[in-house]
mmCIF file of C-alpha atoms in Angstrom:
data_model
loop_
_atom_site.group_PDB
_atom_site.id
_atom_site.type_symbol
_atom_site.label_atom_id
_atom_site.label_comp_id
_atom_site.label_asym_id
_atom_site.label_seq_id
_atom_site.Cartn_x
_atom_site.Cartn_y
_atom_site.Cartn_z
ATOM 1 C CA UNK A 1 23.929 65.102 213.527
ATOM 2 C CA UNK A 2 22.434 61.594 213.800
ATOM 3 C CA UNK A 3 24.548 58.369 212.593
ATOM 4 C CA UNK A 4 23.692 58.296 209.210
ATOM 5 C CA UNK A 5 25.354 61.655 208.572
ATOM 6 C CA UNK A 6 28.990 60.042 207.511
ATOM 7 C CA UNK A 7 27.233 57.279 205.879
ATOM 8 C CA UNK A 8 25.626 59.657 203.256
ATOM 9 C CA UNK A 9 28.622 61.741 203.171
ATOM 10 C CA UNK A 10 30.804 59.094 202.181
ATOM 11 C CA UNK A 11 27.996 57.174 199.564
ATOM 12 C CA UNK A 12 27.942 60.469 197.539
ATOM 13 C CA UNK A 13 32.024 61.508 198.048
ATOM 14 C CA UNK A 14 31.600 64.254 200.587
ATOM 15 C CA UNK A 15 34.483 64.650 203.364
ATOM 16 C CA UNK A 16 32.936 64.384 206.648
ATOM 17 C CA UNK A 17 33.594 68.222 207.478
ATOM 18 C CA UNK A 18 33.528 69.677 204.074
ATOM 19 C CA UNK A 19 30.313 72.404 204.019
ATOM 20 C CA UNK A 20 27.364 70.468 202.326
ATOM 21 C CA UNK A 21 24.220 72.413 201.009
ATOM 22 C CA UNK A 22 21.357 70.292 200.791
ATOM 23 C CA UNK A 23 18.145 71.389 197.644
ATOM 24 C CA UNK A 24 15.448 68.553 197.504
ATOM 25 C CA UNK A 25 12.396 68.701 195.201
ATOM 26 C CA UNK A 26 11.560 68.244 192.011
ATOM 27 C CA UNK A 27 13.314 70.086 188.772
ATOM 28 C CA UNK A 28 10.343 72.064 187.559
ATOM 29 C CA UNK A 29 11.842 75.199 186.060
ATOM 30 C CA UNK A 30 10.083 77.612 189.166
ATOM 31 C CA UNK A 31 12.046 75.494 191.650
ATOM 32 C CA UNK A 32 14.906 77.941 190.783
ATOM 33 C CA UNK A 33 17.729 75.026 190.228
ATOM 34 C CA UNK A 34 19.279 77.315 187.457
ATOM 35 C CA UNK A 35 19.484 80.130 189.958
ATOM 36 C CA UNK A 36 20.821 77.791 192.549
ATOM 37 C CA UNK A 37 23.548 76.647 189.542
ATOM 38 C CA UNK A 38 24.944 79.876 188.995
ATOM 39 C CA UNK A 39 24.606 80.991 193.355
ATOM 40 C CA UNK A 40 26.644 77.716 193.615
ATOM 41 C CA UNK A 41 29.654 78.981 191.647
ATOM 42 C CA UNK A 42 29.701 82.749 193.300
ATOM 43 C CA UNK A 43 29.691 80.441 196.498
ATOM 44 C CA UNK A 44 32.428 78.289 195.871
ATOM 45 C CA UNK A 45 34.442 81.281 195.219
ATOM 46 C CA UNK A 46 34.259 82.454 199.077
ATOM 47 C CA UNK A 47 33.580 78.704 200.316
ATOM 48 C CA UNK A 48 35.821 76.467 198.052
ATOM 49 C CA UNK A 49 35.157 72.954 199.873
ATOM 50 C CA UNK A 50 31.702 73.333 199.480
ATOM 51 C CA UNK A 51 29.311 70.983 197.831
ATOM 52 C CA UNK A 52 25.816 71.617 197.284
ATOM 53 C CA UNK A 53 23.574 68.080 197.192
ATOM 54 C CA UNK A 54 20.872 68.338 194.878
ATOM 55 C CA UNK A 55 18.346 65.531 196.293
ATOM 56 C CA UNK A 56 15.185 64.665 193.178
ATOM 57 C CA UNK A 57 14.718 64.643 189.490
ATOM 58 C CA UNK A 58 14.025 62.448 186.936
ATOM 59 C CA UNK A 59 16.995 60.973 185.207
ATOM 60 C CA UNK A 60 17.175 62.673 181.987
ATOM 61 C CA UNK A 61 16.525 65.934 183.981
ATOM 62 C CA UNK A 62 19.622 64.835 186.516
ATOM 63 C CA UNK A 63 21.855 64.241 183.528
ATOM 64 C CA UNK A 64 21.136 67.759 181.984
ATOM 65 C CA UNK A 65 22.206 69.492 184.857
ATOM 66 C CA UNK A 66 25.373 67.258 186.039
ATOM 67 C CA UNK A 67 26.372 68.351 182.253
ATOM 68 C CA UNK A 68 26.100 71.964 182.932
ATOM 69 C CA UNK A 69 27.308 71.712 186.479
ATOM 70 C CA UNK A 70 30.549 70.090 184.850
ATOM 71 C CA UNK A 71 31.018 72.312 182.005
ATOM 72 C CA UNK A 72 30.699 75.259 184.454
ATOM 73 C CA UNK A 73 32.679 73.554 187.245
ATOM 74 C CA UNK A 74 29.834 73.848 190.212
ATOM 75 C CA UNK A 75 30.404 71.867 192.980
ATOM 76 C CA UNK A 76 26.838 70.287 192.495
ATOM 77 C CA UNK A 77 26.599 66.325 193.353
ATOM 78 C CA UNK A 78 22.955 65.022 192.200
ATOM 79 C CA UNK A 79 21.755 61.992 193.593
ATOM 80 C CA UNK A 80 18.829 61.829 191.644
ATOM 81 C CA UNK A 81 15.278 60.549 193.091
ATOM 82 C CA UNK A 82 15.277 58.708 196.379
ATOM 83 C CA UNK A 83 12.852 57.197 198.416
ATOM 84 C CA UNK A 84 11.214 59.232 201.065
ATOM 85 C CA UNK A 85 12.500 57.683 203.884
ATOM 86 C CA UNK A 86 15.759 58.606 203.016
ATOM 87 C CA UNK A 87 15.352 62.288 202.513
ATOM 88 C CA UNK A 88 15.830 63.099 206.701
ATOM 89 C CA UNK A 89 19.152 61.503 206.514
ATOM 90 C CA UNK A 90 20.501 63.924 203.593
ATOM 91 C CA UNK A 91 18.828 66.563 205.894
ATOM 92 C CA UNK A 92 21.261 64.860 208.786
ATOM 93 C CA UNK A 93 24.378 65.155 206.033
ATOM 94 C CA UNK A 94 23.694 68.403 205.184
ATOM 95 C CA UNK A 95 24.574 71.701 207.158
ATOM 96 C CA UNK A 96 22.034 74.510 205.675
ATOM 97 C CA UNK A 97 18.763 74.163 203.584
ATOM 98 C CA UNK A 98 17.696 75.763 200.267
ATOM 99 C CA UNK A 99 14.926 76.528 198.480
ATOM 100 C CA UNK A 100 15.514 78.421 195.531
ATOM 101 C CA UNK A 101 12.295 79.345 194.128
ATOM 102 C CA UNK A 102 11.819 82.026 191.571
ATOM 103 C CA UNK A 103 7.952 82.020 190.809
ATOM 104 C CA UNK A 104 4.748 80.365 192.646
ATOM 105 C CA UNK A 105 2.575 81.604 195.542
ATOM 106 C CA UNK A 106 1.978 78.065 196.651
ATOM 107 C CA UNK A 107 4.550 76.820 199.858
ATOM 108 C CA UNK A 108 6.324 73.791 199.036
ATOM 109 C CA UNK A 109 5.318 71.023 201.375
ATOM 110 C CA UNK A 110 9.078 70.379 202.364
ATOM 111 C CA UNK A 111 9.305 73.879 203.852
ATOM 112 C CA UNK A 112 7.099 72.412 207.103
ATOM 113 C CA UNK A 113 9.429 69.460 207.939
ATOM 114 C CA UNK A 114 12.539 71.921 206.800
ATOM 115 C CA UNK A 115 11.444 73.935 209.717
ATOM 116 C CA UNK A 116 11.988 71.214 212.180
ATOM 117 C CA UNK A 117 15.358 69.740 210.808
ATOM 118 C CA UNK A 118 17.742 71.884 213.283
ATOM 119 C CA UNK A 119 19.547 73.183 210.208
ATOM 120 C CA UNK A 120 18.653 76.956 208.605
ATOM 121 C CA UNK A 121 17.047 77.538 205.992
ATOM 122 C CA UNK A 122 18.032 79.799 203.170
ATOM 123 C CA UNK A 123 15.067 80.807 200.662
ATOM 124 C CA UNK A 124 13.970 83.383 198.304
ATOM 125 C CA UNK A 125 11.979 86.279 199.610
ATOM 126 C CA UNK A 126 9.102 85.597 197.584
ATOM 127 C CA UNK A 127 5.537 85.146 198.542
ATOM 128 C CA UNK A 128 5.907 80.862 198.093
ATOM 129 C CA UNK A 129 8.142 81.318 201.178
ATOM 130 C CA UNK A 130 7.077 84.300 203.352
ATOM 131 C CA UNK A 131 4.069 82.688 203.998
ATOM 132 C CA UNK A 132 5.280 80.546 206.283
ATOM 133 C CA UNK A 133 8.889 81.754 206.539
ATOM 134 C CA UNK A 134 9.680 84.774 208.980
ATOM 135 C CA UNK A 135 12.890 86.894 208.389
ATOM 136 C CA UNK A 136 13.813 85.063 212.171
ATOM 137 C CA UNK A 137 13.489 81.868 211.223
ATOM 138 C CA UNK A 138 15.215 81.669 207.992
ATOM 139 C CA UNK A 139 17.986 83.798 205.646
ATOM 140 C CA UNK A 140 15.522 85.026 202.947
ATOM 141 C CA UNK A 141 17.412 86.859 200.214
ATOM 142 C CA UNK A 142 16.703 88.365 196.225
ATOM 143 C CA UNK A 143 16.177 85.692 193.816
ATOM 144 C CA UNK A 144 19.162 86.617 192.149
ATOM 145 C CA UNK A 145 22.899 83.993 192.546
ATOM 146 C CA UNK A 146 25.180 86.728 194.134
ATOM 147 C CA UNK A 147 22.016 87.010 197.130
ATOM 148 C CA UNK A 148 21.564 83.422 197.244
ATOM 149 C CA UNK A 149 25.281 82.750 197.661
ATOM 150 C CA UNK A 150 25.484 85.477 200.059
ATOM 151 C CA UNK A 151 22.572 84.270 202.325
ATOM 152 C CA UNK A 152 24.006 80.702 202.313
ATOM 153 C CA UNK A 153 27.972 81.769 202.872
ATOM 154 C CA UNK A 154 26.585 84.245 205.681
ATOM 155 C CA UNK A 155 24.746 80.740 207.446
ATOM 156 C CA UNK A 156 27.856 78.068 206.395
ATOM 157 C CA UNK A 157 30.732 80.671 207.401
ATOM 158 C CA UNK A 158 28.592 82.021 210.852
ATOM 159 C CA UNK A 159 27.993 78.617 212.924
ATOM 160 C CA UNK A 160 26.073 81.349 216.026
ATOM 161 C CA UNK A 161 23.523 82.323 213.370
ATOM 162 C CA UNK A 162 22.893 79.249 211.627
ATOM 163 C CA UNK A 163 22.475 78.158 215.349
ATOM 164 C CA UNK A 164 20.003 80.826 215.631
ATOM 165 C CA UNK A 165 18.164 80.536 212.653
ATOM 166 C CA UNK A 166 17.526 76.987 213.283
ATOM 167 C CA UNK A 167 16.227 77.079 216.566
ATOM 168 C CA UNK A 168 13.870 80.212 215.653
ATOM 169 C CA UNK A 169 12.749 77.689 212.679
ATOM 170 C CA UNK A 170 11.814 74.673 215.189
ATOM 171 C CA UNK A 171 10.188 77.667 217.441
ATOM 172 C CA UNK A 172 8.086 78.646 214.552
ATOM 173 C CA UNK A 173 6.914 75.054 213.328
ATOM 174 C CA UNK A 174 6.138 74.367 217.284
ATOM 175 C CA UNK A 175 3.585 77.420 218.091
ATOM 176 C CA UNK A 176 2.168 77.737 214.681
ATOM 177 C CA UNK A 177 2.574 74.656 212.366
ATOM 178 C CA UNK A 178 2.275 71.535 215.408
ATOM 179 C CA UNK A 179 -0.991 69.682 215.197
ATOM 180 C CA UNK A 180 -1.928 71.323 217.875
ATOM 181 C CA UNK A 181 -1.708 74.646 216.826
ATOM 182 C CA UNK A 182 -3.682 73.192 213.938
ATOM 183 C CA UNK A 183 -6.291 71.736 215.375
ATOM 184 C CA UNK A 184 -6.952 75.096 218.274
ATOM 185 C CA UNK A 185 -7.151 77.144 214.626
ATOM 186 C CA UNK A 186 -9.582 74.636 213.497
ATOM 187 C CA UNK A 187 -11.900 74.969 216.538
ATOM 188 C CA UNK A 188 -11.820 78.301 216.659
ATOM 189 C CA UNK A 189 -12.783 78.496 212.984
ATOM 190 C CA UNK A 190 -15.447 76.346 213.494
ATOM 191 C CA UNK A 191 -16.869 78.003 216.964
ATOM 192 C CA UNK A 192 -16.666 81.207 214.666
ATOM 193 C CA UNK A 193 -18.807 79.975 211.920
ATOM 194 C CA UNK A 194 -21.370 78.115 214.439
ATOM 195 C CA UNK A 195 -21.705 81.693 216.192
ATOM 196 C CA UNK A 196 -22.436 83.615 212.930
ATOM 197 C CA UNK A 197 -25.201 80.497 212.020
ATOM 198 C CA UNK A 198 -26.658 80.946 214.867
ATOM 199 C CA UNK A 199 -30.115 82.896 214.838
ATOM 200 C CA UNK A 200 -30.408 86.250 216.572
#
């Protein structure tokens, strides 16, 4: 954890050791923060300290769901939009990852640097993630709360597989998602397409 990870803690009234979830993104209603509302209750029931930070949103949006969060009693904390450069030290706060997508085909951007934080990732098992996500590398579960809460108590209550997880996720973004990896795909893409240009 780097130095900033009591800092945040304490800014946003988390305990240094109490189990902190960390979703950032926007609130679009695919991003699955519903899902991850309801998960977050069925989780507090097996993890009761836990908190899950909820990094993004426009303020109106960030008021809606602190009101439901409340009136349900989930231990969501919303911090609402920050600046970029802050996101990696929430990622330092934090102890597991989530992306709780329900619909899309497209792999959120955050997914790439996600795979290189040291923490695991827990995510839907739906195309948006298994494109890039192996079963390895992160805890991919239904897209329904009891399997979400399951895949993220199994990773918060099991420090040897969230070790595990995480270092199969920095393995994964180092052979296949570095800029080298990149750029010996792109020249062999290229050398492919000069071969079948060339005549005879």
């Amino acid at each position: 954890p780097g130095p900033g990870r009591d800092a945040v803690r304490a800014r946003w009234g988390l305990t240094p050791t109490q189990p902190v979830v960390l979703y950032t993104g926007t609130f679009e209603q695919y991003q699955g923060l519903d899902l991850l509302l309801e998960a977050s209750l069925r989780l507090k029931a097996r993890v009761p300290d836990v908190a899950v930070l909820i990094v993004g949103g426009a303020p109106a949006q960030v008021e809606a769901l602190e009101a439901r969060a409340k009136a349900a009693g989930a231990p969501l904390v919303c911090t609402g939009q920050r600046p970029p450069v802050e996101v990696p030290h929430f990622v330092d706060a934090c102890d597991v990852l989530v992306s709780p997508r329900i619909a899309g085909t497209n792999t959120p951007l955050k997914i790439y640097s996600y795979l290189r934080s040291g923490r695991p990732i827990v995510a839907t098992d739906l195309r948006t993630h298994t494109q890039v996500l192996t079963p390895e590398a992160s805890v991919l579960v239904a897209p329904t709360p009891d399997a979400l809460a399951e895949g993220l108590a199994r990773v918060l209550g099991d420090r040897d597989e969230a070790t595990r997880v995480a270092a199969a996720a920095q393995r994964l973004a180092d052979t296949r998602y570095s800029r080298e990896s990149y750029l010996s795909r792109t020249r062999r893409a290229y050398d492919l397409l000069l071969r079948a240009l060339r005549p005879g």
